[in-house]
Amino acid sequence: MPGTRGTGHLARDVAAWLSSDYPIAGISRHQLLYDRRIPFTANNSSNVIRLEAPESARLSIFERVAEFVPPQCPEGSDPGLCVATQEQADGLSFGRQCQVEVVKVSLAVDTAASRDILLKEDGMEVHEGDIETNDKVRPALRNGRVTLYVRPIAPGVWEALKV
C-alpha cells in the first residue's frame, strides 16, 4: 500500500528484534502469485527468516512473533505466520505451489498440521458483531462474492475498511 513499509522491511525488523536471542542466518523474499482472485495490499509476497535456534524454542519464537507482527502491518493486510524447523520444511513444495496457482488457506492449514508446523493464518470471516461503517460501505468483489473487509476496534465491534 502506498505510504506503508512492505513485508521485506517487516522481515528485517523481526530479524533484528530476534537477533539478540538467536543468530540470523538470512532473510529471503518469495513472490507469490498475482491473481485478481487473491486480495493483497501491495505485492503479495512472503518472507523467510532463517535463524539458528533449538527446536525447544520454536513455540516461544512463534508466540513472540505472532504478537509483534500484526501491529506493524497496514490496515487491510492479511498477515500469516509459520514457524518450522529445517527438517519440517525439507522437501515441502507448498511455497512453490503458492507462486503458480491460487491455493486455499485450508491447504496451508492441512499441510502445516501434517508436519507439526506452527501456523497462524489470518483472514478470518466475521459472522457476528456490530460493524461501524462511518456512513460508507465499501465492499470488494472477491471470488465472485461481495466482501466487506473489517478490523476489530472493540470486542464484538468491527470497523469497515476501504481496501
PDB file of C-alpha atoms in Angstrom:
ATOM      1  CA  MET A   1       0.000   0.000   0.000  1.00  0.00           C
ATOM      2  CA  PRO A   2       1.344   3.458  -0.751  1.00  0.00           C
ATOM      3  CA  GLY A   3       2.954   5.061   2.280  1.00  0.00           C
ATOM      4  CA  THR A   4       3.478   1.799   4.155  1.00  0.00           C
ATOM      5  CA  ARG A   5       6.536  -0.343   4.540  1.00  0.00           C
ATOM      6  CA  GLY A   6       6.362  -3.763   2.934  1.00  0.00           C
ATOM      7  CA  THR A   7       6.951  -7.292   4.116  1.00  0.00           C
ATOM      8  CA  GLY A   8      10.682  -7.008   3.418  1.00  0.00           C
ATOM      9  CA  HIS A   9      11.053  -4.203   5.929  1.00  0.00           C
ATOM     10  CA  LEU A  10       8.887  -6.102   8.380  1.00  0.00           C
ATOM     11  CA  ALA A  11      11.014  -9.243   7.989  1.00  0.00           C
ATOM     12  CA  ARG A  12      14.180  -7.241   8.645  1.00  0.00           C
ATOM     13  CA  ASP A  13      12.557  -5.641  11.710  1.00  0.00           C
ATOM     14  CA  VAL A  14      11.520  -9.057  13.054  1.00  0.00           C
ATOM     15  CA  ALA A  15      15.004 -10.453  12.395  1.00  0.00           C
ATOM     16  CA  ALA A  16      16.656  -7.513  14.153  1.00  0.00           C
ATOM     17  CA  TRP A  17      14.274  -7.947  17.081  1.00  0.00           C
ATOM     18  CA  LEU A  18      15.040 -11.686  17.355  1.00  0.00           C
ATOM     19  CA  SER A  19      18.791 -11.329  16.742  1.00  0.00           C
ATOM     20  CA  SER A  20      19.561 -10.552  20.380  1.00  0.00           C
ATOM     21  CA  ASP A  21      18.475 -14.113  21.225  1.00  0.00           C
ATOM     22  CA  TYR A  22      19.146 -16.075  18.022  1.00  0.00           C
ATOM     23  CA  PRO A  23      21.769 -15.702  15.271  1.00  0.00           C
ATOM     24  CA  ILE A  24      20.119 -14.783  11.959  1.00  0.00           C
ATOM     25  CA  ALA A  25      21.331 -16.908   9.038  1.00  0.00           C
ATOM     26  CA  GLY A  26      19.432 -14.985   6.349  1.00  0.00           C
ATOM     27  CA  ILE A  27      16.200 -13.486   5.064  1.00  0.00           C
ATOM     28  CA  SER A  28      14.668 -14.332   1.692  1.00  0.00           C
ATOM     29  CA  ARG A  29      11.701 -12.850  -0.183  1.00  0.00           C
ATOM     30  CA  HIS A  30       9.322 -15.056  -2.152  1.00  0.00           C
ATOM     31  CA  GLN A  31       6.980 -13.605  -4.766  1.00  0.00           C
ATOM     32  CA  LEU A  32       3.556 -15.209  -4.644  1.00  0.00           C
ATOM     33  CA  LEU A  33       1.035 -15.438  -7.458  1.00  0.00           C
ATOM     34  CA  TYR A  34      -0.534 -12.239  -8.763  1.00  0.00           C
ATOM     35  CA  ASP A  35      -4.156 -13.078  -9.462  1.00  0.00           C
ATOM     36  CA  ARG A  36      -7.320 -10.978  -9.299  1.00  0.00           C
ATOM     37  CA  ARG A  37      -8.887 -13.656  -7.088  1.00  0.00           C
ATOM     38  CA  ILE A  38      -6.276 -13.072  -4.370  1.00  0.00           C
ATOM     39  CA  PRO A  39      -6.644  -9.883  -2.323  1.00  0.00           C
ATOM     40  CA  PHE A  40      -3.320  -8.339  -1.344  1.00  0.00           C
ATOM     41  CA  THR A  41      -2.166  -4.927  -0.191  1.00  0.00           C
ATOM     42  CA  ALA A  42       0.835  -4.314  -2.477  1.00  0.00           C
ATOM     43  CA  ASN A  43       2.984  -7.106  -3.884  1.00  0.00           C
ATOM     44  CA  ASN A  44       1.643 -10.406  -2.496  1.00  0.00           C
ATOM     45  CA  SER A  45       4.936 -11.725  -1.238  1.00  0.00           C
ATOM     46  CA  SER A  46       6.188 -13.672   1.737  1.00  0.00           C
ATOM     47  CA  ASN A  47       9.495 -13.703   3.558  1.00  0.00           C
ATOM     48  CA  VAL A  48      11.513 -16.384   5.276  1.00  0.00           C
ATOM     49  CA  ILE A  49      13.771 -15.612   8.219  1.00  0.00           C
ATOM     50  CA  ARG A  50      16.259 -18.382   8.816  1.00  0.00           C
ATOM     51  CA  LEU A  51      17.632 -18.351  12.322  1.00  0.00           C
ATOM     52  CA  GLU A  52      19.687 -20.647  14.487  1.00  0.00           C
ATOM     53  CA  ALA A  53      17.584 -21.803  17.428  1.00  0.00           C
ATOM     54  CA  PRO A  54      16.941 -25.034  19.264  1.00  0.00           C
ATOM     55  CA  GLU A  55      13.711 -26.852  18.412  1.00  0.00           C
ATOM     56  CA  SER A  56      12.618 -26.273  22.005  1.00  0.00           C
ATOM     57  CA  ALA A  57      12.460 -22.503  21.283  1.00  0.00           C
ATOM     58  CA  ARG A  58      10.089 -22.874  18.327  1.00  0.00           C
ATOM     59  CA  LEU A  59       6.855 -22.242  20.249  1.00  0.00           C
ATOM     60  CA  SER A  60       8.319 -19.255  22.094  1.00  0.00           C
ATOM     61  CA  ILE A  61       9.547 -17.720  18.823  1.00  0.00           C
ATOM     62  CA  PHE A  62       6.134 -18.320  17.240  1.00  0.00           C
ATOM     63  CA  GLU A  63       4.264 -16.663  20.112  1.00  0.00           C
ATOM     64  CA  ARG A  64       6.635 -13.678  20.247  1.00  0.00           C
ATOM     65  CA  VAL A  65       6.466 -13.019  16.508  1.00  0.00           C
ATOM     66  CA  ALA A  66       2.673 -13.555  16.459  1.00  0.00           C
ATOM     67  CA  GLU A  67       2.370 -10.652  18.919  1.00  0.00           C
ATOM     68  CA  PHE A  68       4.973  -8.462  17.187  1.00  0.00           C
ATOM     69  CA  VAL A  69       3.775  -8.643  13.566  1.00  0.00           C
ATOM     70  CA  PRO A  70       0.074  -7.587  13.433  1.00  0.00           C
ATOM     71  CA  PRO A  71       0.536  -4.064  14.858  1.00  0.00           C
ATOM     72  CA  GLN A  72       3.256  -3.448  12.236  1.00  0.00           C
ATOM     73  CA  CYS A  73       1.006  -4.353   9.292  1.00  0.00           C
ATOM     74  CA  PRO A  74      -1.070  -1.913   7.239  1.00  0.00           C
ATOM     75  CA  GLU A  75      -4.845  -1.942   7.557  1.00  0.00           C
ATOM     76  CA  GLY A  76      -6.408  -4.447   5.215  1.00  0.00           C
ATOM     77  CA  SER A  77      -3.372  -6.709   5.102  1.00  0.00           C
ATOM     78  CA  ASP A  78      -3.696 -10.383   5.885  1.00  0.00           C
ATOM     79  CA  PRO A  79      -0.554 -11.412   7.755  1.00  0.00           C
ATOM     80  CA  GLY A  80       0.077 -15.065   8.422  1.00  0.00           C
ATOM     81  CA  LEU A  81       2.892 -16.706  10.346  1.00  0.00           C
ATOM     82  CA  CYS A  82       4.579 -20.065  10.027  1.00  0.00           C
ATOM     83  CA  VAL A  83       7.439 -21.409  12.150  1.00  0.00           C
ATOM     84  CA  ALA A  84       9.122 -24.666  11.167  1.00  0.00           C
ATOM     85  CA  THR A  85      12.388 -26.474  11.679  1.00  0.00           C
ATOM     86  CA  GLN A  86      14.589 -27.209   8.671  1.00  0.00           C
ATOM     87  CA  GLU A  87      13.581 -30.863   8.878  1.00  0.00           C
ATOM     88  CA  GLN A  88       9.875 -29.966   8.782  1.00  0.00           C
ATOM     89  CA  ALA A  89      10.367 -27.722   5.741  1.00  0.00           C
ATOM     90  CA  ASP A  90      12.663 -30.047   3.756  1.00  0.00           C
ATOM     91  CA  GLY A  91      11.016 -31.280   0.573  1.00  0.00           C
ATOM     92  CA  LEU A  92       7.908 -29.170   1.125  1.00  0.00           C
ATOM     93  CA  SER A  93       6.558 -27.711  -2.131  1.00  0.00           C
ATOM     94  CA  PHE A  94       3.724 -25.605  -0.675  1.00  0.00           C
ATOM     95  CA  GLY A  95       5.556 -22.296  -1.184  1.00  0.00           C
ATOM     96  CA  ARG A  96       6.303 -23.084  -4.822  1.00  0.00           C
ATOM     97  CA  GLN A  97       2.650 -24.017  -5.339  1.00  0.00           C
ATOM     98  CA  CYS A  98       1.599 -20.581  -3.993  1.00  0.00           C
ATOM     99  CA  GLN A  99       3.765 -18.960  -6.655  1.00  0.00           C
ATOM    100  CA  VAL A 100       1.943 -20.569  -9.570  1.00  0.00           C
ATOM    101  CA  GLU A 101      -1.666 -21.199  -8.543  1.00  0.00           C
ATOM    102  CA  VAL A 102      -4.423 -19.991  -6.236  1.00  0.00           C
ATOM    103  CA  VAL A 103      -4.154 -22.011  -3.029  1.00  0.00           C
ATOM    104  CA  LYS A 104      -6.839 -22.170  -0.351  1.00  0.00           C
ATOM    105  CA  VAL A 105      -5.986 -21.392   3.265  1.00  0.00           C
ATOM    106  CA  SER A 106      -7.282 -24.855   4.172  1.00  0.00           C
ATOM    107  CA  LEU A 107      -4.386 -26.414   2.226  1.00  0.00           C
ATOM    108  CA  ALA A 108      -1.898 -24.359   4.252  1.00  0.00           C
ATOM    109  CA  VAL A 109      -3.583 -25.483   7.467  1.00  0.00           C
ATOM    110  CA  ASP A 110      -3.608 -29.144   6.400  1.00  0.00           C
ATOM    111  CA  THR A 111      -0.001 -29.037   5.165  1.00  0.00           C
ATOM    112  CA  ALA A 112       1.222 -27.449   8.393  1.00  0.00           C
ATOM    113  CA  ALA A 113      -0.727 -29.922  10.517  1.00  0.00           C
ATOM    114  CA  SER A 114       0.693 -32.889   8.600  1.00  0.00           C
ATOM    115  CA  ARG A 115       4.236 -31.835   9.570  1.00  0.00           C
ATOM    116  CA  ASP A 116       3.564 -30.339  13.015  1.00  0.00           C
ATOM    117  CA  ILE A 117       4.461 -26.879  11.676  1.00  0.00           C
ATOM    118  CA  LEU A 118       3.225 -23.928  13.716  1.00  0.00           C
ATOM    119  CA  LEU A 119       0.857 -21.790  11.638  1.00  0.00           C
ATOM    120  CA  LYS A 120      -1.279 -18.741  12.333  1.00  0.00           C
ATOM    121  CA  GLU A 121      -3.463 -17.817   9.417  1.00  0.00           C
ATOM    122  CA  ASP A 122      -5.417 -14.601   9.342  1.00  0.00           C
ATOM    123  CA  GLY A 123      -8.211 -13.556   7.060  1.00  0.00           C
ATOM    124  CA  MET A 124     -10.907 -14.894   9.335  1.00  0.00           C
ATOM    125  CA  GLU A 125     -14.534 -14.457   8.399  1.00  0.00           C
ATOM    126  CA  VAL A 126     -16.650 -12.416  10.797  1.00  0.00           C
ATOM    127  CA  HIS A 127     -20.102 -13.877  11.408  1.00  0.00           C
ATOM    128  CA  GLU A 128     -21.362 -11.807  14.321  1.00  0.00           C
ATOM    129  CA  GLY A 129     -20.935  -8.439  15.968  1.00  0.00           C
ATOM    130  CA  ASP A 130     -21.564  -4.833  15.012  1.00  0.00           C
ATOM    131  CA  ILE A 131     -19.853  -3.098  12.092  1.00  0.00           C
ATOM    132  CA  GLU A 132     -19.148   0.635  12.220  1.00  0.00           C
ATOM    133  CA  THR A 133     -19.426   1.837   8.614  1.00  0.00           C
ATOM    134  CA  ASN A 134     -18.868   5.563   9.234  1.00  0.00           C
ATOM    135  CA  ASP A 135     -21.800   6.067   6.836  1.00  0.00           C
ATOM    136  CA  LYS A 136     -19.871   4.439   3.975  1.00  0.00           C
ATOM    137  CA  VAL A 137     -19.849   0.809   2.890  1.00  0.00           C
ATOM    138  CA  ARG A 138     -17.019  -0.152   0.526  1.00  0.00           C
ATOM    139  CA  PRO A 139     -17.313  -3.858  -0.256  1.00  0.00           C
ATOM    140  CA  ALA A 140     -14.979  -5.615  -2.675  1.00  0.00           C
ATOM    141  CA  LEU A 141     -15.764  -8.422  -5.101  1.00  0.00           C
ATOM    142  CA  ARG A 142     -13.633 -11.450  -4.163  1.00  0.00           C
ATOM    143  CA  ASN A 143     -14.107 -14.871  -5.747  1.00  0.00           C
ATOM    144  CA  GLY A 144     -17.485 -13.730  -7.052  1.00  0.00           C
ATOM    145  CA  ARG A 145     -18.650 -12.773  -3.553  1.00  0.00           C
ATOM    146  CA  VAL A 146     -19.302  -9.323  -2.150  1.00  0.00           C
ATOM    147  CA  THR A 147     -16.825  -8.990   0.728  1.00  0.00           C
ATOM    148  CA  LEU A 148     -16.562  -6.266   3.337  1.00  0.00           C
ATOM    149  CA  TYR A 149     -13.134  -6.027   4.966  1.00  0.00           C
ATOM    150  CA  VAL A 150     -13.155  -5.025   8.611  1.00  0.00           C
ATOM    151  CA  ARG A 151     -10.785  -4.603  11.532  1.00  0.00           C
ATOM    152  CA  PRO A 152     -11.605  -5.096  15.206  1.00  0.00           C
ATOM    153  CA  ILE A 153     -11.957  -1.895  17.239  1.00  0.00           C
ATOM    154  CA  ALA A 154     -13.519  -3.381  20.398  1.00  0.00           C
ATOM    155  CA  PRO A 155     -14.823  -6.797  21.464  1.00  0.00           C
ATOM    156  CA  GLY A 156     -17.670  -7.619  19.070  1.00  0.00           C
ATOM    157  CA  VAL A 157     -17.264  -4.322  17.189  1.00  0.00           C
ATOM    158  CA  TRP A 158     -15.641  -4.021  13.769  1.00  0.00           C
ATOM    159  CA  GLU A 159     -14.793  -1.074  11.532  1.00  0.00           C
ATOM    160  CA  ALA A 160     -15.328  -1.306   7.772  1.00  0.00           C
ATOM    161  CA  LEU A 161     -12.178  -0.750   5.681  1.00  0.00           C
ATOM    162  CA  LYS A 162     -11.617   0.528   2.180  1.00  0.00           C
ATOM    163  CA  VAL A 163      -9.277  -1.970   0.510  1.00  0.00           C
TER     164      VAL A 163
END
